[in-house]
Amino acid sequence: MSAAPAVPHHIAIVMDGNGRWATRRFLPRVAGHKQGVESLRRCVKACAARGVSVLTVFAFSSENWNRPVEEVSGLMDLMVVALGREVPRLTQDGVRLHFVGERSGLSEKIAAGLLQAEAATAHNSRLVVNVCFNYGGRWDIARAAAQLAARGEALTEANLDAAMALSHVPDPDLFIRTGGEQRLSNFLLWQSAYAELFFSDRLWPEFDEAALDEAIAAYQNRERRFGQTSAQVRAARPDQQAA
Ligand code: IPE
Ligand code: IPE
Ligand code: MG
């Protein structure tokens, strides 16, 4: 009997397509971001129900500051509203929140909100949700390197890994990007070295439970070799050994 395929331990998502979702409905782009928050709530619930341990989402990139001022300020306002509304629910649902990214560029109100949300959910352990906000993969790597240099530590892979913003969780197993584009856009450059990539044409507000299940099923059909041969991987599988 073969073992049931494993659910990915850590899923990372580039939540892309909010703007197009809104534009297609003749709505302002910020309406798409609002709908994106609804979609994230649904996704968090679905991940917890499926036994995923870590969900890391890209909410605002280092480069998104280049958008029109109204959109940037709309996104910042939305963060404040979403924190106020979602944190009590997440606390009850056993979700532990972490915010990952450069905080010095954020308003005091947002920075305080992020700290509060992290403190309020710190005792939870059902699902870790990392929200990457004002985050960039290059920022993460450069900051880790600068920290090691300042401490006079060697720039080894292990030291860099430990200094990186997601050092509290293992690397992502499944990297999903919605919205049809097939690029990383500076998300988790270091951590995704061996993630399985899945690109969905669905816009983020339309990424529902069925779409998540489709991504997980695709992941379960991949063979992760980590540099080995297929024969080596098959020989090491527990269900093969038992046969
Ligand atoms: C992703 O959706 C959310 C953020 C970048 C904040 P977009 O706003 O990039 O949506 P599209 O790609 O323009 O449709
Ligand atoms: C990536 O999406 C950032 C987030 C989803 C937060 P973008 O829409 O900013 O990416 P590009 O500009 O199309 O590469
Ligand atoms: Mg986009």
mmCIF file of C-alpha atoms in Angstrom, residues 16-200:
data_model
loop_
_atom_site.group_PDB
_atom_site.id
_atom_site.type_symbol
_atom_site.label_atom_id
_atom_site.label_comp_id
_atom_site.label_asym_id
_atom_site.label_seq_id
_atom_site.Cartn_x
_atom_site.Cartn_y
_atom_site.Cartn_z
ATOM 1 C CA ASP A 16 -1.282 38.699 -8.281
ATOM 2 C CA GLY A 17 -4.191 39.941 -10.399
ATOM 3 C CA ASN A 18 -6.206 42.164 -8.040
ATOM 4 C CA GLY A 19 -5.913 45.204 -10.326
ATOM 5 C CA ARG A 20 -7.096 43.327 -13.415
ATOM 6 C CA TRP A 21 -9.975 41.774 -11.458
ATOM 7 C CA ALA A 22 -11.180 45.290 -10.583
ATOM 8 C CA THR A 23 -10.521 46.856 -13.991
ATOM 9 C CA ARG A 24 -12.564 44.149 -15.710
ATOM 10 C CA ARG A 25 -15.484 45.168 -13.518
ATOM 11 C CA PHE A 26 -14.951 48.889 -14.179
ATOM 12 C CA LEU A 27 -13.976 49.327 -10.526
ATOM 13 C CA PRO A 28 -10.995 51.207 -9.095
ATOM 14 C CA ARG A 29 -7.917 49.007 -8.591
ATOM 15 C CA VAL A 30 -8.192 49.351 -4.811
ATOM 16 C CA ALA A 31 -11.536 47.484 -4.987
ATOM 17 C CA GLY A 32 -9.536 44.567 -6.352
ATOM 18 C CA HIS A 33 -7.151 44.718 -3.407
ATOM 19 C CA LYS A 34 -10.128 44.695 -1.030
ATOM 20 C CA GLN A 35 -11.432 41.585 -2.737
ATOM 21 C CA GLY A 36 -7.901 40.203 -2.463
ATOM 22 C CA VAL A 37 -8.134 40.389 1.326
ATOM 23 C CA GLU A 38 -11.328 38.283 1.160
ATOM 24 C CA SER A 39 -9.520 35.771 -0.989
ATOM 25 C CA LEU A 40 -6.628 35.627 1.476
ATOM 26 C CA ARG A 41 -9.025 34.953 4.351
ATOM 27 C CA ARG A 42 -10.527 32.041 2.383
ATOM 28 C CA CYS A 43 -7.046 30.744 1.519
ATOM 29 C CA VAL A 44 -5.842 30.868 5.141
ATOM 30 C CA LYS A 45 -8.870 28.848 6.246
ATOM 31 C CA ALA A 46 -8.400 26.348 3.443
ATOM 32 C CA CYS A 47 -4.691 25.894 4.215
ATOM 33 C CA ALA A 48 -5.427 25.292 7.905
ATOM 34 C CA ALA A 49 -8.145 22.763 7.006
ATOM 35 C CA ARG A 50 -5.765 20.881 4.697
ATOM 36 C CA GLY A 51 -2.997 20.585 7.274
ATOM 37 C CA VAL A 52 -0.581 23.066 5.689
ATOM 38 C CA SER A 53 1.743 24.358 8.445
ATOM 39 C CA VAL A 54 3.120 27.555 6.884
ATOM 40 C CA LEU A 55 1.609 29.985 4.370
ATOM 41 C CA THR A 56 3.746 32.886 3.110
ATOM 42 C CA VAL A 57 2.064 35.523 0.964
ATOM 43 C CA PHE A 58 3.385 38.477 -1.020
ATOM 44 C CA ALA A 59 1.215 41.474 -0.141
ATOM 45 C CA PHE A 60 3.382 44.470 -1.099
ATOM 46 C CA SER A 61 6.763 44.417 -2.813
ATOM 47 C CA SER A 62 9.709 46.780 -2.413
ATOM 48 C CA GLU A 63 8.909 47.815 -6.001
ATOM 49 C CA ASN A 64 5.180 48.457 -5.457
ATOM 50 C CA TRP A 65 6.073 51.940 -4.112
ATOM 51 C CA ASN A 66 6.457 52.834 -7.796
ATOM 52 C CA ARG A 67 2.670 52.626 -8.324
ATOM 53 C CA PRO A 68 0.441 55.717 -8.435
ATOM 54 C CA VAL A 69 0.217 57.458 -5.038
ATOM 55 C CA GLU A 70 -3.543 56.804 -4.712
ATOM 56 C CA GLU A 71 -3.018 53.069 -5.123
ATOM 57 C CA VAL A 72 -0.123 52.967 -2.652
ATOM 58 C CA SER A 73 -2.078 54.928 -0.050
ATOM 59 C CA GLY A 74 -5.149 52.756 -0.724
ATOM 60 C CA LEU A 75 -3.048 49.658 -0.032
ATOM 61 C CA MET A 76 -1.646 51.161 3.174
ATOM 62 C CA ASP A 77 -5.156 52.087 4.389
ATOM 63 C CA LEU A 78 -6.370 48.616 3.527
ATOM 64 C CA MET A 79 -3.610 47.099 5.661
ATOM 65 C CA VAL A 80 -4.798 49.084 8.682
ATOM 66 C CA VAL A 81 -8.449 48.097 8.110
ATOM 67 C CA ALA A 82 -7.585 44.437 7.468
ATOM 68 C CA LEU A 83 -5.465 44.222 10.629
ATOM 69 C CA GLY A 84 -8.292 45.626 12.758
ATOM 70 C CA ARG A 85 -10.877 43.301 11.264
ATOM 71 C CA GLU A 86 -8.963 40.068 10.736
ATOM 72 C CA VAL A 87 -6.645 39.752 13.733
ATOM 73 C CA PRO A 88 -9.344 38.811 16.297
ATOM 74 C CA ARG A 89 -10.620 36.093 13.952
ATOM 75 C CA LEU A 90 -7.130 34.802 13.175
ATOM 76 C CA THR A 91 -6.310 34.706 16.882
ATOM 77 C CA GLN A 92 -9.336 32.450 17.442
ATOM 78 C CA ASP A 93 -8.501 30.249 14.460
ATOM 79 C CA GLY A 94 -5.042 29.375 15.784
ATOM 80 C CA VAL A 95 -3.125 31.411 13.202
ATOM 81 C CA ARG A 96 0.236 32.912 14.099
ATOM 82 C CA LEU A 97 1.049 36.020 12.083
ATOM 83 C CA HIS A 98 4.504 37.241 11.111
ATOM 84 C CA PHE A 99 5.163 40.290 8.979
ATOM 85 C CA VAL A 100 8.240 40.121 6.841
ATOM 86 C CA GLY A 101 9.834 43.139 5.178
ATOM 87 C CA GLU A 102 11.443 46.513 5.734
ATOM 88 C CA ARG A 103 9.511 48.318 8.459
ATOM 89 C CA SER A 104 11.383 51.592 8.473
ATOM 90 C CA GLY A 105 9.538 52.820 5.359
ATOM 91 C CA LEU A 106 6.113 52.237 6.917
ATOM 92 C CA SER A 107 3.944 54.713 8.796
ATOM 93 C CA GLU A 108 3.983 54.543 12.599
ATOM 94 C CA LYS A 109 0.375 53.418 12.586
ATOM 95 C CA ILE A 110 1.070 50.452 10.343
ATOM 96 C CA ALA A 111 4.318 49.541 12.115
ATOM 97 C CA ALA A 112 2.478 49.530 15.464
ATOM 98 C CA GLY A 113 -0.388 47.495 13.949
ATOM 99 C CA LEU A 114 2.019 44.849 12.683
ATOM 100 C CA LEU A 115 3.704 44.509 16.087
ATOM 101 C CA GLN A 116 0.330 44.292 17.817
ATOM 102 C CA ALA A 117 -0.939 41.622 15.431
ATOM 103 C CA GLU A 118 2.217 39.568 15.949
ATOM 104 C CA ALA A 119 1.923 39.844 19.733
ATOM 105 C CA ALA A 120 -1.797 38.978 19.717
ATOM 106 C CA THR A 121 -1.213 35.764 17.744
ATOM 107 C CA ALA A 122 2.177 34.765 19.185
ATOM 108 C CA HIS A 123 0.744 31.893 21.242
ATOM 109 C CA ASN A 124 -0.894 30.226 18.210
ATOM 110 C CA SER A 125 0.558 27.227 16.430
ATOM 111 C CA ARG A 126 -2.029 25.724 14.052
ATOM 112 C CA LEU A 127 -0.851 27.659 10.990
ATOM 113 C CA VAL A 128 1.965 30.196 10.614
ATOM 114 C CA VAL A 129 1.083 32.963 8.144
ATOM 115 C CA ASN A 130 3.951 35.159 6.957
ATOM 116 C CA VAL A 131 2.750 38.323 5.270
ATOM 117 C CA CYS A 132 5.523 39.821 3.147
ATOM 118 C CA PHE A 133 4.931 43.546 3.154
ATOM 119 C CA ASN A 134 7.487 46.013 1.819
ATOM 120 C CA TYR A 135 9.490 42.894 1.035
ATOM 121 C CA GLY A 136 11.922 41.999 -1.721
ATOM 122 C CA GLY A 137 14.066 38.900 -2.120
ATOM 123 C CA ARG A 138 17.119 41.040 -2.855
ATOM 124 C CA TRP A 139 16.429 43.197 0.190
ATOM 125 C CA ASP A 140 16.297 40.034 2.292
ATOM 126 C CA ILE A 141 19.610 38.657 1.001
ATOM 127 C CA ALA A 142 21.429 42.002 1.185
ATOM 128 C CA ARG A 143 20.163 42.651 4.706
ATOM 129 C CA ALA A 144 21.242 39.211 5.906
ATOM 130 C CA ALA A 145 24.703 39.734 4.400
ATOM 131 C CA ALA A 146 24.988 43.174 6.004
ATOM 132 C CA GLN A 147 24.018 41.724 9.399
ATOM 133 C CA LEU A 148 26.692 39.036 9.161
ATOM 134 C CA ALA A 149 29.291 41.587 8.065
ATOM 135 C CA ALA A 150 28.392 43.898 10.969
ATOM 136 C CA ARG A 151 28.792 40.995 13.408
ATOM 137 C CA GLY A 152 32.046 39.919 11.781
ATOM 138 C CA GLU A 153 30.569 36.518 10.896
ATOM 139 C CA ALA A 154 31.542 34.461 7.858
ATOM 140 C CA LEU A 155 29.283 34.773 4.799
ATOM 141 C CA THR A 156 28.467 31.061 4.658
ATOM 142 C CA GLU A 157 25.244 29.547 3.328
ATOM 143 C CA ALA A 158 24.208 28.420 6.804
ATOM 144 C CA ASN A 159 24.897 31.826 8.376
ATOM 145 C CA LEU A 160 23.044 33.643 5.590
ATOM 146 C CA ASP A 161 20.118 31.257 5.920
ATOM 147 C CA ALA A 162 19.913 31.924 9.651
ATOM 148 C CA ALA A 163 20.029 35.698 9.127
ATOM 149 C CA MET A 164 17.269 35.695 6.495
ATOM 150 C CA ALA A 165 13.765 37.005 7.241
ATOM 151 C CA LEU A 166 12.105 33.564 7.043
ATOM 152 C CA SER A 167 14.623 31.748 9.259
ATOM 153 C CA HIS A 168 11.758 30.762 11.612
ATOM 154 C CA VAL A 169 10.259 28.390 9.006
ATOM 155 C CA PRO A 170 11.602 25.776 6.566
ATOM 156 C CA ASP A 171 11.864 26.692 2.865
ATOM 157 C CA PRO A 172 8.652 26.723 0.790
ATOM 158 C CA ASP A 173 7.691 23.421 -0.841
ATOM 159 C CA LEU A 174 5.141 24.882 -3.242
ATOM 160 C CA PHE A 175 5.412 28.363 -4.815
ATOM 161 C CA ILE A 176 2.174 29.543 -6.413
ATOM 162 C CA ARG A 177 1.714 32.648 -8.537
ATOM 163 C CA THR A 178 -1.786 33.641 -9.583
ATOM 164 C CA GLY A 179 -2.698 36.119 -12.326
ATOM 165 C CA GLY A 180 -1.045 34.357 -15.251
ATOM 166 C CA GLU A 181 2.421 35.932 -15.168
ATOM 167 C CA GLN A 182 5.291 33.457 -14.987
ATOM 168 C CA ARG A 183 7.926 35.326 -13.011
ATOM 169 C CA LEU A 184 9.134 35.605 -9.422
ATOM 170 C CA SER A 185 8.977 39.426 -9.134
ATOM 171 C CA ASN A 186 11.643 39.419 -6.402
ATOM 172 C CA PHE A 187 9.767 37.064 -4.053
ATOM 173 C CA LEU A 188 11.667 34.579 -1.824
ATOM 174 C CA LEU A 189 14.668 34.390 -4.175
ATOM 175 C CA TRP A 190 16.877 32.582 -1.666
ATOM 176 C CA GLN A 191 14.242 30.376 -0.056
ATOM 177 C CA SER A 192 12.658 29.071 -3.279
ATOM 178 C CA ALA A 193 15.795 27.323 -4.521
ATOM 179 C CA TYR A 194 13.968 23.964 -4.518
ATOM 180 C CA ALA A 195 10.317 25.007 -4.370
ATOM 181 C CA GLU A 196 7.938 23.457 -6.899
ATOM 182 C CA LEU A 197 6.541 26.275 -9.043
ATOM 183 C CA PHE A 198 2.860 26.469 -9.983
ATOM 184 C CA PHE A 199 1.426 29.247 -12.149
ATOM 185 C CA SER A 200 -2.327 29.767 -12.141
#
